[in-house]
mmCIF file of C-alpha atoms in Angstrom:
data_model
loop_
_atom_site.group_PDB
_atom_site.id
_atom_site.type_symbol
_atom_site.label_atom_id
_atom_site.label_comp_id
_atom_site.label_asym_id
_atom_site.label_seq_id
_atom_site.Cartn_x
_atom_site.Cartn_y
_atom_site.Cartn_z
ATOM 1 C CA MET A 145 -76.723 84.954 -35.089
ATOM 2 C CA ALA A 146 -78.621 83.882 -31.950
ATOM 3 C CA GLU A 147 -77.073 80.409 -32.125
ATOM 4 C CA ASP A 148 -73.576 81.906 -32.380
ATOM 5 C CA ARG A 149 -74.206 84.074 -29.342
ATOM 6 C CA ALA A 150 -75.562 81.131 -27.374
ATOM 7 C CA GLU A 151 -72.483 79.081 -28.230
ATOM 8 C CA ARG A 152 -70.134 81.902 -27.208
ATOM 9 C CA ILE A 153 -71.857 82.225 -23.841
ATOM 10 C CA ALA A 154 -71.800 78.455 -23.309
ATOM 11 C CA GLU A 155 -68.084 78.382 -24.100
ATOM 12 C CA PHE A 156 -67.408 81.309 -21.758
ATOM 13 C CA ILE A 157 -69.039 79.668 -18.729
ATOM 14 C CA ARG A 158 -67.858 76.102 -19.430
ATOM 15 C CA PRO A 159 -64.721 76.413 -17.218
ATOM 16 C CA LEU A 160 -66.958 77.518 -14.340
ATOM 17 C CA ARG A 161 -69.300 74.533 -14.460
ATOM 18 C CA VAL A 162 -68.952 71.750 -11.931
ATOM 19 C CA GLU A 163 -69.371 68.574 -13.950
ATOM 20 C CA PRO A 164 -71.864 66.252 -12.241
ATOM 21 C CA GLY A 165 -70.177 63.319 -10.561
ATOM 22 C CA THR A 166 -66.786 65.001 -10.159
ATOM 23 C CA LYS A 167 -65.072 65.479 -6.823
ATOM 24 C CA VAL A 168 -64.332 69.143 -6.182
ATOM 25 C CA ARG A 169 -61.293 70.386 -4.300
ATOM 26 C CA LEU A 170 -62.162 74.055 -4.216
ATOM 27 C CA ALA A 171 -58.700 75.419 -3.431
ATOM 28 C CA LYS A 172 -57.083 73.442 -6.271
ATOM 29 C CA ASP A 173 -59.783 73.295 -8.929
ATOM 30 C CA PHE A 174 -61.007 76.896 -9.110
ATOM 31 C CA ASP A 175 -58.969 80.109 -9.086
ATOM 32 C CA PRO A 176 -60.768 83.072 -7.419
ATOM 33 C CA GLY A 177 -58.663 85.462 -9.518
ATOM 34 C CA TYR A 178 -59.455 83.939 -12.915
ATOM 35 C CA LYS A 179 -60.501 86.510 -15.575
ATOM 36 C CA ALA A 180 -60.800 84.420 -18.767
ATOM 37 C CA GLY A 181 -58.160 86.515 -20.484
ATOM 38 C CA ILE A 182 -60.094 89.782 -20.078
ATOM 39 C CA ARG A 183 -57.396 92.230 -19.039
ATOM 40 C CA LYS A 184 -59.220 95.526 -18.670
ATOM 41 C CA LYS A 185 -62.113 96.285 -16.365
ATOM 42 C CA LYS A 186 -63.694 98.575 -18.964
ATOM 43 C CA ASP A 187 -63.951 95.610 -21.344
ATOM 44 C CA GLY A 188 -65.694 93.649 -18.632
ATOM 45 C CA VAL A 189 -68.090 96.526 -17.959
ATOM 46 C CA GLU A 190 -69.037 96.589 -21.649
ATOM 47 C CA LEU A 191 -69.645 92.837 -21.600
ATOM 48 C CA LEU A 192 -71.859 93.236 -18.541
ATOM 49 C CA ARG A 193 -73.875 95.973 -20.287
ATOM 50 C CA GLU A 194 -74.477 93.665 -23.234
ATOM 51 C CA GLY A 195 -75.408 90.839 -20.880
ATOM 52 C CA VAL A 196 -77.921 92.991 -18.998
ATOM 53 C CA GLU A 197 -79.580 93.992 -22.281
ATOM 54 C CA LEU A 198 -79.803 90.334 -23.280
ATOM 55 C CA LEU A 199 -81.307 89.387 -19.922
ATOM 56 C CA ALA A 200 -83.921 92.144 -20.222
ATOM 57 C CA ASP A 201 -85.038 90.789 -23.594
ATOM 58 C CA TYR A 202 -85.324 87.208 -22.364
ATOM 59 C CA GLN A 203 -87.014 88.249 -19.140
ATOM 60 C CA ARG A 204 -89.763 90.009 -21.124
ATOM 61 C CA ARG A 205 -90.295 86.853 -23.130
ATOM 62 C CA LEU A 206 -90.265 84.684 -20.004
ATOM 63 C CA ALA A 207 -92.982 86.839 -18.427
ATOM 64 C CA ALA A 208 -95.084 86.931 -21.604
ATOM 65 C CA GLN A 209 -94.944 83.161 -22.119
ATOM 66 C CA ASP A 210 -95.798 82.522 -18.442
ATOM 67 C CA THR A 211 -94.796 78.850 -18.643
ATOM 68 C CA TYR A 212 -91.356 78.629 -17.020
ATOM 69 C CA GLY A 213 -89.834 80.163 -13.915
ATOM 70 C CA VAL A 214 -86.158 80.494 -13.022
ATOM 71 C CA LEU A 215 -84.566 80.178 -9.588
ATOM 72 C CA MET A 216 -81.016 81.504 -9.207
ATOM 73 C CA CYS A 217 -79.246 80.488 -5.995
ATOM 74 C CA LEU A 218 -76.321 82.663 -4.891
ATOM 75 C CA GLN A 219 -73.909 81.337 -2.286
ATOM 76 C CA ALA A 220 -70.710 82.930 -1.001
ATOM 77 C CA LEU A 221 -68.705 83.573 2.116
ATOM 78 C CA ASP A 222 -69.070 86.960 3.811
ATOM 79 C CA ALA A 223 -68.010 89.838 1.519
ATOM 80 C CA GLY A 224 -68.309 87.564 -1.501
ATOM 81 C CA GLY A 225 -70.311 90.146 -3.438
ATOM 82 C CA LYS A 226 -73.823 88.667 -3.540
ATOM 83 C CA ASP A 227 -75.668 91.981 -3.081
ATOM 84 C CA GLY A 228 -73.612 93.782 -5.710
ATOM 85 C CA THR A 229 -74.028 90.916 -8.160
ATOM 86 C CA ILE A 230 -77.802 91.041 -7.795
ATOM 87 C CA ARG A 231 -77.877 94.826 -8.108
ATOM 88 C CA HIS A 232 -75.749 94.997 -11.261
ATOM 89 C CA VAL A 233 -76.868 91.871 -13.099
ATOM 90 C CA MET A 234 -80.574 92.610 -12.635
ATOM 91 C CA SER A 235 -80.255 96.368 -13.234
ATOM 92 C CA GLY A 236 -82.027 96.341 -16.605
ATOM 93 C CA ILE A 237 -84.808 93.914 -15.748
ATOM 94 C CA ASN A 238 -88.383 94.882 -14.945
ATOM 95 C CA PRO A 239 -88.607 94.703 -11.123
ATOM 96 C CA GLN A 240 -92.088 93.189 -11.429
ATOM 97 C CA GLY A 241 -90.511 90.116 -13.013
ATOM 98 C CA VAL A 242 -87.938 89.489 -10.280
ATOM 99 C CA ARG A 243 -88.364 88.114 -6.779
ATOM 100 C CA VAL A 244 -85.366 88.372 -4.415
ATOM 101 C CA ALA A 245 -85.335 86.553 -1.082
ATOM 102 C CA GLY A 246 -82.616 86.611 1.551
ATOM 103 C CA PHE A 247 -82.341 84.073 4.355
ATOM 104 C CA LYS A 248 -81.011 84.944 7.785
ATOM 105 C CA VAL A 249 -81.095 82.967 11.030
ATOM 106 C CA PRO A 250 -84.320 80.897 10.962
ATOM 107 C CA SER A 251 -87.201 82.070 13.134
ATOM 108 C CA ALA A 252 -88.999 79.938 15.706
ATOM 109 C CA GLU A 253 -91.815 79.360 13.214
ATOM 110 C CA GLU A 254 -89.376 78.263 10.526
ATOM 111 C CA LEU A 255 -87.658 75.861 12.910
ATOM 112 C CA ASP A 256 -91.061 74.240 13.528
ATOM 113 C CA HIS A 257 -91.091 73.032 9.899
ATOM 114 C CA ASP A 258 -88.899 70.848 7.701
ATOM 115 C CA PHE A 259 -85.626 72.412 6.587
ATOM 116 C CA LEU A 260 -86.847 73.217 3.049
ATOM 117 C CA TRP A 261 -90.136 74.829 4.133
ATOM 118 C CA ARG A 262 -88.990 78.427 4.353
ATOM 119 C CA TYR A 263 -87.306 78.231 0.951
ATOM 120 C CA THR A 264 -90.370 76.717 -0.709
ATOM 121 C CA ARG A 265 -92.408 79.716 0.437
ATOM 122 C CA GLU A 266 -90.176 82.093 -1.529
ATOM 123 C CA LEU A 267 -90.065 80.256 -4.849
ATOM 124 C CA PRO A 268 -90.752 82.324 -7.981
ATOM 125 C CA ARG A 269 -93.958 81.997 -9.960
ATOM 126 C CA ARG A 270 -94.121 81.092 -13.637
ATOM 127 C CA GLY A 271 -92.801 83.972 -15.690
ATOM 128 C CA GLU A 272 -90.570 85.188 -12.857
ATOM 129 C CA ILE A 273 -86.871 85.091 -12.069
ATOM 130 C CA GLY A 274 -86.349 84.307 -8.402
ATOM 131 C CA ILE A 275 -83.043 84.958 -6.653
ATOM 132 C CA PHE A 276 -82.076 83.402 -3.356
ATOM 133 C CA ASN A 277 -79.448 85.542 -1.589
ATOM 134 C CA ARG A 278 -78.115 82.585 0.357
ATOM 135 C CA SER A 279 -80.346 79.586 -0.092
ATOM 136 C CA HIS A 280 -81.313 76.106 1.033
ATOM 137 C CA TYR A 281 -77.605 75.278 0.812
ATOM 138 C CA GLU A 282 -77.133 77.053 4.126
ATOM 139 C CA GLU A 283 -78.565 73.820 5.566
ATOM 140 C CA VAL A 284 -75.453 71.881 4.503
ATOM 141 C CA LEU A 285 -72.961 74.727 4.977
ATOM 142 C CA VAL A 286 -73.503 76.886 8.072
ATOM 143 C CA VAL A 287 -75.453 74.126 9.782
ATOM 144 C CA ARG A 288 -72.664 71.668 9.029
ATOM 145 C CA VAL A 289 -69.851 73.964 10.200
ATOM 146 C CA HIS A 290 -71.897 74.810 13.312
ATOM 147 C CA PRO A 291 -73.613 71.558 14.416
ATOM 148 C CA GLU A 292 -75.353 73.399 17.247
ATOM 149 C CA ASN A 293 -77.699 74.774 14.571
ATOM 150 C CA LEU A 294 -78.773 71.235 13.801
ATOM 151 C CA ASP A 295 -79.703 70.822 17.459
ATOM 152 C CA ARG A 296 -81.989 73.877 17.199
ATOM 153 C CA GLN A 297 -83.982 72.131 14.451
ATOM 154 C CA ARG A 298 -85.247 69.595 16.996
ATOM 155 C CA LEU A 299 -85.042 66.653 14.622
ATOM 156 C CA PRO A 300 -85.986 63.136 15.702
ATOM 157 C CA GLU A 301 -83.005 61.162 16.937
ATOM 158 C CA ALA A 302 -83.092 58.869 13.904
ATOM 159 C CA ALA A 303 -82.778 61.877 11.584
ATOM 160 C CA ARG A 304 -79.656 63.218 13.293
ATOM 161 C CA GLY A 305 -77.410 60.219 13.182
ATOM 162 C CA PRO A 306 -74.700 59.198 10.716
ATOM 163 C CA GLY A 307 -75.474 60.064 7.113
ATOM 164 C CA VAL A 308 -77.483 63.211 7.839
ATOM 165 C CA TRP A 309 -75.516 65.299 5.312
ATOM 166 C CA GLU A 310 -75.624 62.682 2.557
ATOM 167 C CA ARG A 311 -79.368 62.434 3.121
ATOM 168 C CA ARG A 312 -79.779 66.196 2.878
ATOM 169 C CA TYR A 313 -77.777 66.293 -0.339
ATOM 170 C CA ARG A 314 -80.137 63.664 -1.778
ATOM 171 C CA GLU A 315 -83.235 65.510 -0.575
ATOM 172 C CA ILE A 316 -81.994 68.787 -2.062
ATOM 173 C CA ASN A 317 -81.210 67.104 -5.393
ATOM 174 C CA ASP A 318 -84.657 65.482 -5.450
ATOM 175 C CA TRP A 319 -86.362 68.792 -4.614
ATOM 176 C CA GLU A 320 -84.513 70.631 -7.371
ATOM 177 C CA ARG A 321 -85.352 67.906 -9.864
ATOM 178 C CA TYR A 322 -89.003 68.169 -8.861
ATOM 179 C CA LEU A 323 -88.865 71.925 -9.541
ATOM 180 C CA CYS A 324 -87.194 71.430 -12.930
ATOM 181 C CA ASP A 325 -89.711 68.746 -13.909
ATOM 182 C CA ASN A 326 -92.474 71.278 -13.228
ATOM 183 C CA GLY A 327 -90.975 74.047 -15.358
ATOM 184 C CA PHE A 328 -88.816 75.863 -12.797
ATOM 185 C CA LYS A 329 -85.174 75.907 -13.887
ATOM 186 C CA VAL A 330 -82.598 76.007 -11.097
ATOM 187 C CA VAL A 331 -79.251 77.741 -11.684
ATOM 188 C CA LYS A 332 -76.680 77.806 -8.890
ATOM 189 C CA VAL A 333 -73.758 80.207 -8.550
ATOM 190 C CA PHE A 334 -71.035 80.060 -5.922
ATOM 191 C CA LEU A 335 -68.996 83.282 -5.708
ATOM 192 C CA ASN A 336 -65.516 81.970 -4.979
ATOM 193 C CA LEU A 337 -63.548 84.511 -2.936
ATOM 194 C CA SER A 338 -59.924 84.168 -1.840
ATOM 195 C CA LYS A 339 -59.006 84.524 1.811
ATOM 196 C CA GLU A 340 -56.790 87.550 1.129
ATOM 197 C CA GLU A 341 -59.464 89.356 -0.882
ATOM 198 C CA GLN A 342 -61.957 88.773 1.926
ATOM 199 C CA ARG A 343 -59.476 90.309 4.387
ATOM 200 C CA LEU A 344 -59.119 93.410 2.199
ATOM 201 C CA ARG A 345 -62.877 93.818 1.824
ATOM 202 C CA PHE A 346 -63.360 93.520 5.575
ATOM 203 C CA LEU A 347 -60.752 96.252 6.111
ATOM 204 C CA LYS A 348 -62.521 98.494 3.616
ATOM 205 C CA ARG A 349 -65.784 98.032 5.478
ATOM 206 C CA ILE A 350 -64.035 99.162 8.657
ATOM 207 C CA ASP A 351 -62.023 102.041 7.145
ATOM 208 C CA VAL A 352 -64.801 103.608 5.047
ATOM 209 C CA PRO A 353 -67.489 105.079 7.341
ATOM 210 C CA GLU A 354 -70.229 104.617 4.767
ATOM 211 C CA ARG A 355 -69.510 100.894 4.795
ATOM 212 C CA ASN A 356 -69.322 100.381 8.572
ATOM 213 C CA TRP A 357 -72.907 99.174 8.679
ATOM 214 C CA LYS A 358 -71.980 96.199 6.484
ATOM 215 C CA PHE A 359 -69.410 94.878 8.947
ATOM 216 C CA SER A 360 -70.067 92.644 11.919
ATOM 217 C CA PRO A 361 -67.543 91.161 14.363
ATOM 218 C CA ALA A 362 -69.287 87.851 13.688
ATOM 219 C CA ASP A 363 -67.841 87.983 10.164
ATOM 220 C CA VAL A 364 -64.312 87.712 11.582
ATOM 221 C CA ARG A 365 -65.339 84.832 13.838
ATOM 222 C CA GLU A 366 -66.655 82.985 10.792
ATOM 223 C CA ARG A 367 -63.425 83.768 8.934
ATOM 224 C CA ALA A 368 -61.589 81.758 11.590
ATOM 225 C CA ARG A 369 -63.472 78.716 10.275
ATOM 226 C CA TRP A 370 -62.205 79.288 6.718
ATOM 227 C CA ASP A 371 -60.863 75.761 6.234
ATOM 228 C CA ASP A 372 -64.057 74.218 7.573
ATOM 229 C CA TYR A 373 -66.115 76.226 5.102
ATOM 230 C CA GLN A 374 -63.802 75.320 2.215
ATOM 231 C CA ARG A 375 -64.352 71.630 2.987
ATOM 232 C CA ALA A 376 -68.102 72.118 3.342
ATOM 233 C CA PHE A 377 -68.301 73.999 0.030
ATOM 234 C CA SER A 378 -66.188 71.372 -1.738
ATOM 235 C CA GLN A 379 -68.378 68.526 -0.476
ATOM 236 C CA MET A 380 -71.560 70.425 -1.330
ATOM 237 C CA LEU A 381 -70.401 71.175 -4.892
ATOM 238 C CA SER A 382 -69.369 67.546 -5.393
ATOM 239 C CA ALA A 383 -72.648 66.109 -4.130
ATOM 240 C CA THR A 384 -75.213 68.530 -5.580
ATOM 241 C CA SER A 385 -74.027 69.570 -9.036
ATOM 242 C CA THR A 386 -76.467 67.653 -11.236
ATOM 243 C CA GLU A 387 -77.405 67.575 -14.909
ATOM 244 C CA TRP A 388 -80.698 69.308 -14.124
ATOM 245 C CA ALA A 389 -79.229 71.876 -11.683
ATOM 246 C CA PRO A 390 -75.450 72.287 -12.100
ATOM 247 C CA TRP A 391 -73.228 74.491 -9.983
ATOM 248 C CA TYR A 392 -71.087 77.266 -11.451
ATOM 249 C CA VAL A 393 -68.061 78.403 -9.446
ATOM 250 C CA VAL A 394 -67.615 82.076 -10.306
ATOM 251 C CA PRO A 395 -64.245 83.737 -9.563
ATOM 252 C CA ALA A 396 -65.111 86.597 -7.207
ATOM 253 C CA ASP A 397 -61.831 88.413 -6.472
ATOM 254 C CA HIS A 398 -62.667 90.869 -9.267
ATOM 255 C CA LYS A 399 -66.212 92.085 -8.704
ATOM 256 C CA TRP A 400 -66.736 93.213 -12.291
ATOM 257 C CA PHE A 401 -65.745 89.801 -13.630
ATOM 258 C CA ALA A 402 -67.972 87.979 -11.139
ATOM 259 C CA ARG A 403 -70.921 90.055 -12.374
ATOM 260 C CA VAL A 404 -70.130 89.276 -16.013
ATOM 261 C CA CYS A 405 -70.014 85.559 -15.185
ATOM 262 C CA ALA A 406 -73.252 85.599 -13.191
ATOM 263 C CA ALA A 407 -75.031 87.412 -16.032
ATOM 264 C CA ALA A 408 -73.663 84.881 -18.535
ATOM 265 C CA VAL A 409 -74.802 81.904 -16.440
ATOM 266 C CA LEU A 410 -78.311 83.327 -16.072
ATOM 267 C CA ALA A 411 -78.468 84.273 -19.769
ATOM 268 C CA HIS A 412 -77.389 80.731 -20.705
ATOM 269 C CA THR A 413 -80.274 79.323 -18.649
ATOM 270 C CA LEU A 414 -82.815 81.649 -20.267
ATOM 271 C CA MET A 415 -81.490 80.969 -23.761
ATOM 272 C CA ASP A 416 -81.822 77.251 -23.087
ATOM 273 C CA ILE A 417 -85.486 77.786 -22.181
ATOM 274 C CA ASP A 418 -85.884 80.056 -25.244
ATOM 275 C CA PRO A 419 -89.214 81.593 -24.145
ATOM 276 C CA GLN A 420 -91.390 82.994 -26.925
ATOM 277 C CA TYR A 421 -94.056 85.652 -27.092
ATOM 278 C CA PRO A 422 -97.504 84.004 -27.322
ATOM 279 C CA HIS A 423 -99.108 83.760 -30.776
ATOM 280 C CA VAL A 424 -102.514 85.423 -31.015
ATOM 281 C CA SER A 425 -105.423 83.731 -32.742
ATOM 282 C CA ALA A 426 -106.833 84.756 -36.122
ATOM 283 C CA ARG A 427 -109.885 86.122 -34.334
ATOM 284 C CA THR A 428 -107.727 88.295 -32.067
ATOM 285 C CA ARG A 429 -105.793 89.594 -35.090
ATOM 286 C CA ARG A 430 -109.068 90.599 -36.749
ATOM 287 C CA GLU A 431 -110.152 92.407 -33.578
ATOM 288 C CA LEU A 432 -106.790 94.201 -33.432
ATOM 289 C CA ALA A 433 -107.161 95.286 -37.058
ATOM 290 C CA GLU A 434 -110.611 96.729 -36.333
ATOM 291 C CA VAL A 435 -109.359 98.623 -33.282
ATOM 292 C CA LYS A 436 -106.341 99.899 -35.229
ATOM 293 C CA HIS A 437 -108.578 101.229 -38.001
ATOM 294 C CA GLU A 438 -110.680 103.117 -35.463
ATOM 295 C CA LEU A 439 -107.581 104.608 -33.770
ATOM 296 C CA GLU A 440 -106.163 105.683 -37.134
ATOM 297 C CA ARG A 441 -109.460 107.386 -37.958
ATOM 298 C CA GLN A 442 -109.088 109.500 -34.788
ATOM 299 C CA ALA A 443 -105.710 110.973 -35.837
ATOM 300 C CA PRO A 444 -105.627 114.826 -35.703
ATOM 301 C CA GLU A 445 -105.507 116.618 -39.040
ATOM 302 C CA GLY A 446 -101.977 116.798 -40.408
ATOM 303 C CA GLU A 447 -100.681 114.006 -38.152
ATOM 304 C CA PRO A 448 -99.769 110.546 -39.419
ATOM 305 C CA ARG A 449 -102.513 107.998 -38.904
ATOM 306 C CA ASP A 450 -100.025 105.532 -37.398
ATOM 307 C CA PRO A 451 -96.579 107.029 -36.660
ATOM 308 C CA TYR A 452 -95.156 103.667 -35.586
ATOM 309 C CA ALA A 453 -96.128 101.979 -38.844
ATOM 310 C CA ALA A 454 -94.770 104.962 -40.802
ATOM 311 C CA GLU A 455 -91.466 104.772 -38.937
ATOM 312 C CA ALA A 456 -91.201 101.027 -39.534
ATOM 313 C CA ALA A 457 -91.866 101.515 -43.248
ATOM 314 C CA GLN A 458 -89.182 104.190 -43.406
ATOM 315 C CA ARG A 459 -86.660 101.869 -41.742
ATOM 316 C CA ALA A 460 -87.569 99.127 -44.207
ATOM 317 C CA ARG A 461 -86.998 101.465 -47.176
ATOM 318 C CA ARG A 462 -83.611 102.490 -45.789
ATOM 319 C CA ALA A 463 -82.623 98.861 -45.272
ATOM 320 C CA LYS A 464 -83.752 97.936 -48.783
ATOM 321 C CA GLY A 465 -81.703 100.785 -50.251
ATOM 322 C CA GLY A 466 -78.681 99.581 -48.310
ATOM 323 C CA GLY A 467 -77.859 103.129 -47.233
ATOM 324 C CA LYS A 468 -76.144 103.823 -50.573
ATOM 325 C CA ARG A 469 -75.587 107.430 -51.511
ATOM 326 C CA LYS A 470 -76.334 108.645 -55.002
ATOM 327 C CA ARG A 471 -73.252 109.393 -57.063
ATOM 328 C CA GLY A 472 -72.749 112.717 -58.796
ATOM 329 C CA GLY A 473 -75.250 114.453 -56.569
ATOM 330 C CA GLY A 474 -72.737 116.580 -54.678
ATOM 331 C CA LYS A 475 -71.955 120.204 -55.272
ATOM 332 C CA GLY A 476 -69.089 120.817 -57.695
#
């Protein structure tokens, strides 16, 4: 049953995966409006509910095992739906097991360090799921579209010459491989939004007073660089989708479908890890049995000694009987 579910999820996200070594042309290779044949939003909402329940189960196991960590990187253009994706996909997970970090314009302190320093500080611990709302890929996206940001990093002259972006791609790939080799799985999701859908979402942020706070005139200025960003994203996806940390391009024009896809990608990563609850030693089991006996002895008169065990036994009897009704027992 679990293997069938894992295969279904793998098949569902396969069209979204950027195969390592392929050259991506974002506008031609990935459709922002793709819905995988799911016609109704309510069907997608049901799939998301199932995905959230699955994630909650695996997250509990991940925390209990305390061996692996997971880093999910979310990238998108403005209005791509990163915040909503995080809110909905992680809605059923214990907040103590999730670490979310967002990255804005780097501070003076951050600029005094190497370009990966501020991201390293926010990495999840073992047993945690970390989410980067924007990530280290800003260093080959925004910084590339706006070269003046590279000047602010005060790099040595030799580090700013030809090949700077190819070098950063290599350094990012090496860093992610280092993380994976140490038990921290990296899963990367790009929310692929169409230009027209972005325009509509910007208008909604202006027209709906409760959403005004989400809009900035700077968003429209960045929109004017749409083609530059499409090239930067295409080059980034081509250069940094690896076997150990592949990219998934998630269609984002339909928010509900983007959330289903993001949940599926994260679930696939956790199922691949397959974390397990720790096995207790024979000595610990003996100690548990002794404590259980003492707790059962303290049960009030007339109450079951162990209601959980009694309920489990009742379920087992029902399952053994197959739920069959006795014939001829009805009233005539």
